Coordinates of C-alpha atoms in Angstrom, one line a residue:
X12 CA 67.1 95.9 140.3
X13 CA 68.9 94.0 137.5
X14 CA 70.6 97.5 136.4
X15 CA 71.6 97.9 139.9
X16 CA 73.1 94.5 140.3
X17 CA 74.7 95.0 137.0
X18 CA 76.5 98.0 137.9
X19 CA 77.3 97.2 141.1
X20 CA 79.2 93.6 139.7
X21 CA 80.9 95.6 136.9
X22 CA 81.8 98.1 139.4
X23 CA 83.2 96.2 142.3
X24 CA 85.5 94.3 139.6
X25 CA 86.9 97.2 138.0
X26 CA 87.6 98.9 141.2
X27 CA 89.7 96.2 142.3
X28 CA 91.5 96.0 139.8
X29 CA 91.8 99.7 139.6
X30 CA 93.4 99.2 143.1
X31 CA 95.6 96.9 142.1
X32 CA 97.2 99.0 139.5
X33 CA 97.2 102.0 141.4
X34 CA 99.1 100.1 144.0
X35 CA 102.1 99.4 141.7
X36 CA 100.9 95.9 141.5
X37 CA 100.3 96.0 137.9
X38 CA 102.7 94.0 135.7
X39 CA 102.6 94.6 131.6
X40 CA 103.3 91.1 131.0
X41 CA 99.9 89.6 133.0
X42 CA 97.6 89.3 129.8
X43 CA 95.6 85.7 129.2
X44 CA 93.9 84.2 126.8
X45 CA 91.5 81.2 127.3
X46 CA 89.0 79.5 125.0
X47 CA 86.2 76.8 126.4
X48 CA 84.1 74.5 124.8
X49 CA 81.3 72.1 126.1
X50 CA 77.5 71.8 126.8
X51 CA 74.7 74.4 127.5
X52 CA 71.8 73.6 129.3
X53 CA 69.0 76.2 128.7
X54 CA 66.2 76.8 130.7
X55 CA 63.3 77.7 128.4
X56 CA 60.1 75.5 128.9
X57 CA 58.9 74.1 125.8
X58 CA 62.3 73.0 124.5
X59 CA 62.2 69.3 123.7
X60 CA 65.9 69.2 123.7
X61 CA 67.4 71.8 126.2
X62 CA 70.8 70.8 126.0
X63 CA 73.4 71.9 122.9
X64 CA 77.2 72.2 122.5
X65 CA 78.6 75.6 123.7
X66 CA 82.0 77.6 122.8
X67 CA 83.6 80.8 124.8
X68 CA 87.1 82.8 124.1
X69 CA 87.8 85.2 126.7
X70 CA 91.0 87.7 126.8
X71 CA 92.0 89.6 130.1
X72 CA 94.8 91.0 132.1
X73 CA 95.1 90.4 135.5
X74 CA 97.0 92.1 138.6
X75 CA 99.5 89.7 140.8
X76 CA 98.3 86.7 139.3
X77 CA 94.6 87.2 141.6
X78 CA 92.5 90.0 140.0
X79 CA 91.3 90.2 136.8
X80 CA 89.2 91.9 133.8
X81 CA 87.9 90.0 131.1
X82 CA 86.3 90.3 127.7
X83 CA 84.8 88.0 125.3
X84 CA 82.6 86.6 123.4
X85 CA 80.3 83.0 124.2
X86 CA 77.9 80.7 122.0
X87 CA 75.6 79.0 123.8
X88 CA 74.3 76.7 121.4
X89 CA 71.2 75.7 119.6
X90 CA 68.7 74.0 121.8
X91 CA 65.3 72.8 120.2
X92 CA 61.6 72.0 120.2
X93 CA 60.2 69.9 117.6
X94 CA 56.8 68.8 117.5
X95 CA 53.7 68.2 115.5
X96 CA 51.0 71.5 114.8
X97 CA 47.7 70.3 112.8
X98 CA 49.8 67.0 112.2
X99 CA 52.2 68.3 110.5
X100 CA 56.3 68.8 111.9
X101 CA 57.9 71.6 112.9
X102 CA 61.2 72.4 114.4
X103 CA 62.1 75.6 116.8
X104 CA 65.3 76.5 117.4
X105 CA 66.6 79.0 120.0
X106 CA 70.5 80.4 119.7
X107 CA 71.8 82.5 121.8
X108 CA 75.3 84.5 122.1
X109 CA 77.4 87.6 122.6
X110 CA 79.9 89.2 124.2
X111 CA 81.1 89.5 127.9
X112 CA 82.9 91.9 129.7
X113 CA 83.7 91.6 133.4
X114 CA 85.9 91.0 136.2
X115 CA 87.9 87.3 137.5
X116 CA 89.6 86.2 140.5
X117 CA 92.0 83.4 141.1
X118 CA 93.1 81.7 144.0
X119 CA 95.7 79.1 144.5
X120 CA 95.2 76.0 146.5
X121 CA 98.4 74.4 146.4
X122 CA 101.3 75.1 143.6
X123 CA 99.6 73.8 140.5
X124 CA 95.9 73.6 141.6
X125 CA 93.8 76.9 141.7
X126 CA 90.3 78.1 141.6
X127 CA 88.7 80.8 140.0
X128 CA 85.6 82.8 139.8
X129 CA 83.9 85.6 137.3
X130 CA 81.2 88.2 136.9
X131 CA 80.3 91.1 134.8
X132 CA 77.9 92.2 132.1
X133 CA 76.6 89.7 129.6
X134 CA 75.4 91.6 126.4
X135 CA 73.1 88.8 124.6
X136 CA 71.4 88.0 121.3
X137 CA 68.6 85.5 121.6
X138 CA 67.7 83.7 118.0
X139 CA 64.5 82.0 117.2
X140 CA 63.9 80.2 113.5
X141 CA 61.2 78.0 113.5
X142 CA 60.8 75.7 110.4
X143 CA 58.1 73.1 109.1
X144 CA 54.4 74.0 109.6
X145 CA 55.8 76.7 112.1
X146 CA 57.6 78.9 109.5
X147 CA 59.0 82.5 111.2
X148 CA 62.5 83.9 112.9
X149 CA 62.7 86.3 115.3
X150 CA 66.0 88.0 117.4
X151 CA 66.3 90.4 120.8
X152 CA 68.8 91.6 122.8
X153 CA 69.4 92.3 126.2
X154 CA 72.2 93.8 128.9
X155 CA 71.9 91.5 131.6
X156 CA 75.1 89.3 134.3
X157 CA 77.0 86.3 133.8
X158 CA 79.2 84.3 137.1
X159 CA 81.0 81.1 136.6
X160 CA 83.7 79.3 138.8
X161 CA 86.0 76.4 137.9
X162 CA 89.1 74.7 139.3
X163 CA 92.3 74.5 137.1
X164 CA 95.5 72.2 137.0
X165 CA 98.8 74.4 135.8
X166 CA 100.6 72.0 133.1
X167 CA 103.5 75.0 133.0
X168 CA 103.8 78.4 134.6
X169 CA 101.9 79.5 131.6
X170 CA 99.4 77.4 130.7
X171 CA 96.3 75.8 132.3
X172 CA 93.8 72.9 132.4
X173 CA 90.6 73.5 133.9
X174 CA 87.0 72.5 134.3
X175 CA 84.2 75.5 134.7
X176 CA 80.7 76.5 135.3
X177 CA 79.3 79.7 133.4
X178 CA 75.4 81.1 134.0
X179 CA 74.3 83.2 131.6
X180 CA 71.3 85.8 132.2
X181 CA 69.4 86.7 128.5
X182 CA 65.9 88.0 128.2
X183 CA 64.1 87.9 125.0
X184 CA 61.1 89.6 125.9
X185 CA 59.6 89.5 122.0
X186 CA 59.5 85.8 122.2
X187 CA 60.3 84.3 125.7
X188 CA 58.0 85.1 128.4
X189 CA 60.6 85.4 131.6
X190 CA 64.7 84.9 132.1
X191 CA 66.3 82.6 129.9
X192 CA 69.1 81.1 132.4
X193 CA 71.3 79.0 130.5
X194 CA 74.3 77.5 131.7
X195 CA 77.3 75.9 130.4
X196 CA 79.8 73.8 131.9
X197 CA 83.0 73.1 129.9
X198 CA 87.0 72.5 129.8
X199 CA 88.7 75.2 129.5
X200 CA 92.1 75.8 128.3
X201 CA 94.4 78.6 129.7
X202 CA 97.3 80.6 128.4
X203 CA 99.2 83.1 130.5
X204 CA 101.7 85.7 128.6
X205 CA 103.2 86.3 131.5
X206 CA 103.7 83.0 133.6
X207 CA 106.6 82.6 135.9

């Protein structure tokens, strides 16, 4: 099911954009770059401290100023556990990032505000290094989706201030029993090479 919705996601973004360009729509100078920063909220049980500060740079080109495709690369964080085994301390900490590759939308409400939305493929490395009286590190990967929307302000006809919401799908099956579902919301900053 999860390679299913995967491909699907990856699939429906590339097609329209694929559209797009076949349509004569496409316009060489439509490339962005944006870069976000703010805080990650994992949802692992057992984490005494689930929250951490995040980071994401994403570059894409996208079609009439709507339709998009994206890749990049996201750090979640390190969120924690520390505790006490056998009375002595210990501290757990879980990092995970990678890179993403999808597709984007945007969507103007009015002539500087706008929304946007993204989805794609979210290709994960999940960290663990444990320290104290729990010594041991551990790492997996996993092919799994991200989707995030925010809402923007346009400063200029090329660049952007926005606010977003990124969720972030990455199993570690040698350590995490489930889906770890972080998320991270953030301000995001925006250049467009071709604004006009």
């Amino acid at each position: 099911m999860r390679h299913l919705l995967l491909t699907m996601s990856l699939g429906a973004a590339l097609a329209a954009c694929s559209f797009a360009a076949h349509a004569g729509n496409a316009d060489p100078s439509n490339f962005f770059i944006n870069t976000s920063a703010g805080i990650s909220h994992s949802s692992v049980d057992g984490l005494t401290d689930k929250n951490s500060w995040g980071y994401g740079l994403n570059f894409g080109y996208r079609w009439q100023d709507t339709w998009g495709i994206e890749a990049g690369y996201v750090d979640l964080g390190k969120p924690e556990a520390k505790g006490f085994y056998y009375g002595y301390p210990y501290e757990i900490k879980l990092h995970v990032n990678g890179f993403t590759l999808g597709g984007n939308g945007r969507w103007r409400l009015s002539d500087n505000w706008h929304v946007s939305a993204r989805l794609g493929a979210f290709f994960s490395k999940s960290k663990v290094n444990a320290s104290g009286s729990l010594e041991g590190k551990d790492s997996d990967t996993d092919v799994n989706v991200y989707v995030g929307a925010g809402i923007a302000y346009d400063v200029s006809p090329n660049f952007s201030l926005g606010l977003n919401v990124d969720r972030y799908q990455a199993k570690a099956k040698r350590f995490i029993t489930g889906t770890n579902s972080p998320y991270m919301a953030s301000a995001t900053l925006e250049w467009r090479f071709g604004g006009h």
